PDB file of C-alpha atoms and ligand atoms in Angstrom:
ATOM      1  CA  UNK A   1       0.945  26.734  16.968  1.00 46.00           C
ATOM      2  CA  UNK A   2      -1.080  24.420  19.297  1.00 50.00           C
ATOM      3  CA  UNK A   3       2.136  21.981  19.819  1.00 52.00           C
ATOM      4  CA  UNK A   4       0.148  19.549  17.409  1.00 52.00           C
ATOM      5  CA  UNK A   5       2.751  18.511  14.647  1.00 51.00           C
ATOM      6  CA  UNK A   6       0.608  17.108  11.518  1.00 52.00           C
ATOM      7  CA  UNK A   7       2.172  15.805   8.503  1.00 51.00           C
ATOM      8  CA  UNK A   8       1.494  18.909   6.274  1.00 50.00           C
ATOM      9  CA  UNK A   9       3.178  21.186   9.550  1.00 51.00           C
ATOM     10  CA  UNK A  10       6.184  18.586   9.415  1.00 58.00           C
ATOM     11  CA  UNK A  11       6.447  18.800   5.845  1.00 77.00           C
ATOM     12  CA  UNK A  12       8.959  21.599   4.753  1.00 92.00           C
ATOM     13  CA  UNK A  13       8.590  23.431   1.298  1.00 93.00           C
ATOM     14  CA  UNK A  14      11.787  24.712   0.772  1.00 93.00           C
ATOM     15  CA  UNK A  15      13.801  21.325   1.329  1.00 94.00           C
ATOM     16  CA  UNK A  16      10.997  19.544  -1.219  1.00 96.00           C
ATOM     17  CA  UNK A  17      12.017  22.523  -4.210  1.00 96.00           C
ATOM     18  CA  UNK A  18      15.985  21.453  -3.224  1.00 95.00           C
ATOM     19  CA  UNK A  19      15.157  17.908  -3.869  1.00 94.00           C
ATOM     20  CA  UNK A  20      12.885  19.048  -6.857  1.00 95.00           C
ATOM     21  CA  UNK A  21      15.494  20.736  -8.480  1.00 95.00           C
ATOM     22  CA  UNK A  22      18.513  18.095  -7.700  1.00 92.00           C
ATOM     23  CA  UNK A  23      16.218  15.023  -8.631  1.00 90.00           C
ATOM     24  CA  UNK A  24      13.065  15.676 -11.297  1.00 93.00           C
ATOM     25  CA  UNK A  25      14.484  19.168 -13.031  1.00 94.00           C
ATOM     26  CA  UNK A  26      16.037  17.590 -15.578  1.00 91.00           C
ATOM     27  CA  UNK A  27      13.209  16.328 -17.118  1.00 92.00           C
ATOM     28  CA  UNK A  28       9.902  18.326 -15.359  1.00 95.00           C
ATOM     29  CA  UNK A  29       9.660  21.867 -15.050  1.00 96.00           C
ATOM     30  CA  UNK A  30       9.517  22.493 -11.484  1.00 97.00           C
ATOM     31  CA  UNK A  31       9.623  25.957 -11.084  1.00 94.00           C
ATOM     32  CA  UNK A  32       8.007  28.656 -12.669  1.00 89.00           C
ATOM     33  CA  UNK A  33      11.159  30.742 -13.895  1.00 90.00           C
ATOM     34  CA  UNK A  34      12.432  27.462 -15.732  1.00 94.00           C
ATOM     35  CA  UNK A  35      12.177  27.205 -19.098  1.00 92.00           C
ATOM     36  CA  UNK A  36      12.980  23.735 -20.391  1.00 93.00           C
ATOM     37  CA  UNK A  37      11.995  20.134 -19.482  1.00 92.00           C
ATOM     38  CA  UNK A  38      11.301  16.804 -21.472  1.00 89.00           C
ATOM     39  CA  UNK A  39       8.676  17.026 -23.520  1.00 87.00           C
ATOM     40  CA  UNK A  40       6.176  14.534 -21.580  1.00 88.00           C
ATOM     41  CA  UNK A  41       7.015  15.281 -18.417  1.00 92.00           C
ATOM     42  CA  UNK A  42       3.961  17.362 -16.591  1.00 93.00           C
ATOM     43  CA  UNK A  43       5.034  20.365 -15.307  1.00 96.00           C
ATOM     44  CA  UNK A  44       5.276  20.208 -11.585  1.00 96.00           C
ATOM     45  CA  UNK A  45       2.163  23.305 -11.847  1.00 95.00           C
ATOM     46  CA  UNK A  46      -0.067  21.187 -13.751  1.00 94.00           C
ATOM     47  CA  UNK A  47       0.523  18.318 -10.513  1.00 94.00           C
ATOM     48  CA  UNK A  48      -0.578  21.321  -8.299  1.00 95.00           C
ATOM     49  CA  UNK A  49      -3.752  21.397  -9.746  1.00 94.00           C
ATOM     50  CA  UNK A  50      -4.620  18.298 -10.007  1.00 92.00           C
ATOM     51  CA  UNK A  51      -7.933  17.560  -7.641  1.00 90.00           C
ATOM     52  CA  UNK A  52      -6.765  15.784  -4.469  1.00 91.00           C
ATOM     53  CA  UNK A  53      -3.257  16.274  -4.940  1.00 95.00           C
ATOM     54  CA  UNK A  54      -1.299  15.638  -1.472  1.00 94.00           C
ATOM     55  CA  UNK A  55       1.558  13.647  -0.439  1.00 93.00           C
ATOM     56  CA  UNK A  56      -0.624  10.430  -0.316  1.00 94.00           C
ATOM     57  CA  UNK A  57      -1.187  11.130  -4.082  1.00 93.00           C
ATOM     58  CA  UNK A  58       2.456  11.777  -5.000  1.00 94.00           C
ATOM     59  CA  UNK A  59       3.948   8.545  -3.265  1.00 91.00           C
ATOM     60  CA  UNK A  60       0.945   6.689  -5.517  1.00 90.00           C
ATOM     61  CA  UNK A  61       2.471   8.055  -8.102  1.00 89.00           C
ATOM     62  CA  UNK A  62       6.216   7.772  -7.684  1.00 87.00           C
ATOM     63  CA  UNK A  63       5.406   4.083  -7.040  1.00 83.00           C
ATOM     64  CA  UNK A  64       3.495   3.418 -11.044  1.00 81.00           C
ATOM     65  CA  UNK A  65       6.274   2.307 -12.980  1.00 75.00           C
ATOM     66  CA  UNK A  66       7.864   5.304 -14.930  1.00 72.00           C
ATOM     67  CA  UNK A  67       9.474   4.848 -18.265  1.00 70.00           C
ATOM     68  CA  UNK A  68      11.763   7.743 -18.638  1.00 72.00           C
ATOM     69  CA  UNK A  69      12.358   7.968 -14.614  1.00 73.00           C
ATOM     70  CA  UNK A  70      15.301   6.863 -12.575  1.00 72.00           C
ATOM     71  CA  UNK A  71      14.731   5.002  -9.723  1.00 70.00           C
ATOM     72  CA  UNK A  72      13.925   7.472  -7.086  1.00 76.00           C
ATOM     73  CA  UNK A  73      14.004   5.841  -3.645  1.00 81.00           C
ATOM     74  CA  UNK A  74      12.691   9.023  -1.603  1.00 88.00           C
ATOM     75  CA  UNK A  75      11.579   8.408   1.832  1.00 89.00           C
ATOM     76  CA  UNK A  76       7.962   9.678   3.109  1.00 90.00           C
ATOM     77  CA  UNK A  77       9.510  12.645   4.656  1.00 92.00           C
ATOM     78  CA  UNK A  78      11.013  13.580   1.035  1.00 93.00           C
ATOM     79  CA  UNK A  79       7.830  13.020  -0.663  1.00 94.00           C
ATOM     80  CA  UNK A  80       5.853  14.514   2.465  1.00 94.00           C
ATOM     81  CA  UNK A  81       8.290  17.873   1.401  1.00 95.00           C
ATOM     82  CA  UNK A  82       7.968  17.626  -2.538  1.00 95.00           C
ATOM     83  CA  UNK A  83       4.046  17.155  -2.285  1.00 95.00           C
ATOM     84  CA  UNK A  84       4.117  20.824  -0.111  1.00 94.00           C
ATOM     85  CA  UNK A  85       6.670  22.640  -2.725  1.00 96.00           C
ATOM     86  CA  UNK A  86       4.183  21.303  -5.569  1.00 96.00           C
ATOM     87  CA  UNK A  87       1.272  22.487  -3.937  1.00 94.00           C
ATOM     88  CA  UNK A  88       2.918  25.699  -3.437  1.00 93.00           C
ATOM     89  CA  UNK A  89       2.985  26.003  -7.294  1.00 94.00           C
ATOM     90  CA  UNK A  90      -0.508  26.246  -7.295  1.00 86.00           C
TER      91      UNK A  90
HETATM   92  C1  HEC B 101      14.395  11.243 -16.665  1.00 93.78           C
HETATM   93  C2  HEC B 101      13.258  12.145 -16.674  1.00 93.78           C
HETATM   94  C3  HEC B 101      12.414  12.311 -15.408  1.00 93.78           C
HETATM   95  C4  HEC B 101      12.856  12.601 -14.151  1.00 93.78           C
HETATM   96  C5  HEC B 101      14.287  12.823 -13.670  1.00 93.78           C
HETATM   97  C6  HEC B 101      11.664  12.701 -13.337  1.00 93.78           C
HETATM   98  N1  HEC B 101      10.554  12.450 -14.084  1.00 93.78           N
HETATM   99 FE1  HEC B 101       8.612  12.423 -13.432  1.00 93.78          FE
HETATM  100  N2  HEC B 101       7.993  11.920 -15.293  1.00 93.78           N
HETATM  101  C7  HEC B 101       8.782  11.864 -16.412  1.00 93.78           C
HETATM  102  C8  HEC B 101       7.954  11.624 -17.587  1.00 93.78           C
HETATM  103  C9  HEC B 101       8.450  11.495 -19.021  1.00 93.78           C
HETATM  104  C10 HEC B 101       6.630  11.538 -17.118  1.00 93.78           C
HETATM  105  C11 HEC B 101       5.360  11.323 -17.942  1.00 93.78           C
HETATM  106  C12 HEC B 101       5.339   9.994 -18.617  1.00 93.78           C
HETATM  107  C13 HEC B 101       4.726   8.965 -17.787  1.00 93.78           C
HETATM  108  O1  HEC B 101       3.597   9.179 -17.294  1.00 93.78           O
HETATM  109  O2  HEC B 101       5.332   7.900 -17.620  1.00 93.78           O
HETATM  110  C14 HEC B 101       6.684  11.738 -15.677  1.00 93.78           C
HETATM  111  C15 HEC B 101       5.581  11.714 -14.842  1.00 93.78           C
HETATM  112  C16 HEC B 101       5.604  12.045 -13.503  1.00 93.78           C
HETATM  113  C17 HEC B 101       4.464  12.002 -12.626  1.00 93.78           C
HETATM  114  C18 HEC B 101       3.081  11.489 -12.983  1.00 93.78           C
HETATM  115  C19 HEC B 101       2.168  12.568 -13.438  1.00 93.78           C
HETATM  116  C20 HEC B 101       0.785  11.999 -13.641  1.00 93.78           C
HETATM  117  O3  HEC B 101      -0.148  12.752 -13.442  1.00 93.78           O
HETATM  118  O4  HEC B 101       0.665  10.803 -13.995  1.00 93.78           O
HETATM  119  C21 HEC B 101       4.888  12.420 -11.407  1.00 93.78           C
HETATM  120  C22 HEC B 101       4.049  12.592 -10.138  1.00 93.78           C
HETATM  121  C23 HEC B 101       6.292  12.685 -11.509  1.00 93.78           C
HETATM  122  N3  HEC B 101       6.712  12.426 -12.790  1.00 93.78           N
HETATM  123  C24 HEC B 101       7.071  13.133 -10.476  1.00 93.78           C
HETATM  124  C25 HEC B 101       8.445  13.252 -10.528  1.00 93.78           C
HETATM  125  C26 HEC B 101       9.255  13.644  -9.403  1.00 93.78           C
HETATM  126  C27 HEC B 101       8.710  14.030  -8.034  1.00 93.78           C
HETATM  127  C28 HEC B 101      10.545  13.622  -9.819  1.00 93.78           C
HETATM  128  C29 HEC B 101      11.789  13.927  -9.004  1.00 93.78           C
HETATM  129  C30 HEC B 101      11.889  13.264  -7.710  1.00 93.78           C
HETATM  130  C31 HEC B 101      10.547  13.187 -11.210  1.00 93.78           C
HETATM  131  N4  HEC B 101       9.246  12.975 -11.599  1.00 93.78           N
HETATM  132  C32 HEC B 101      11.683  13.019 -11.985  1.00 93.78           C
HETATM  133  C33 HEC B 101      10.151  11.975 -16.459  1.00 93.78           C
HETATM  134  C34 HEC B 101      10.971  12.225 -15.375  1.00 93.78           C
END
């Protein structure tokens, strides 16, 4: 470490799969040991491979309205921490 704190250094996996599993598990299968989810919900692995996929991606799309979704109000930092868990599914 170089001291330089970027947003993917600041971002921390393991607090984005606690707020995976408390907030989208119910309907998206966010790990790979889980074995049900709503039927359209993507799989949170299927998110990882999307090209391009990075935090800037996954506020875009937490912000497109969202039939079956509660209204998440997660702040950058969250979504900065659920983009690195996703792309940890990979
Ligand atoms: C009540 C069920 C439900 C919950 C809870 C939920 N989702 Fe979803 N989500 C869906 C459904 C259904 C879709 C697909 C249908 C659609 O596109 O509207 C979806 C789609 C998405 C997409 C868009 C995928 C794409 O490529 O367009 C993202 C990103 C997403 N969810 C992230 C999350 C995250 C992150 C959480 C937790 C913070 C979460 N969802 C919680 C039901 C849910």
């Amino acid at each position: 470490m170089l001291g330089i704190v970027t947003p993917s250094f600041a971002a921390d996996a393991v607090s984005g799969k606690d707020i995976a599993k408390r907030w989208c598990a119910s309907c998206h299968l966010v790990e790979r040991d889980q074995t049900t989810a709503a039927d359209q919900a993507p799989p949170f692995a299927s998110l990882a491979k999307t090209p391009d996929f990075d935090q800037n991606r996954l506020a875009f799309l937490l912000l497109l309205p969202h039939p079956n979704m509660p209204n998440l109000s997660l702040n950058r930092s969250e979504i900065a921490d659920l983009a690195d868990y996703i792309r940890s599914l990979k």
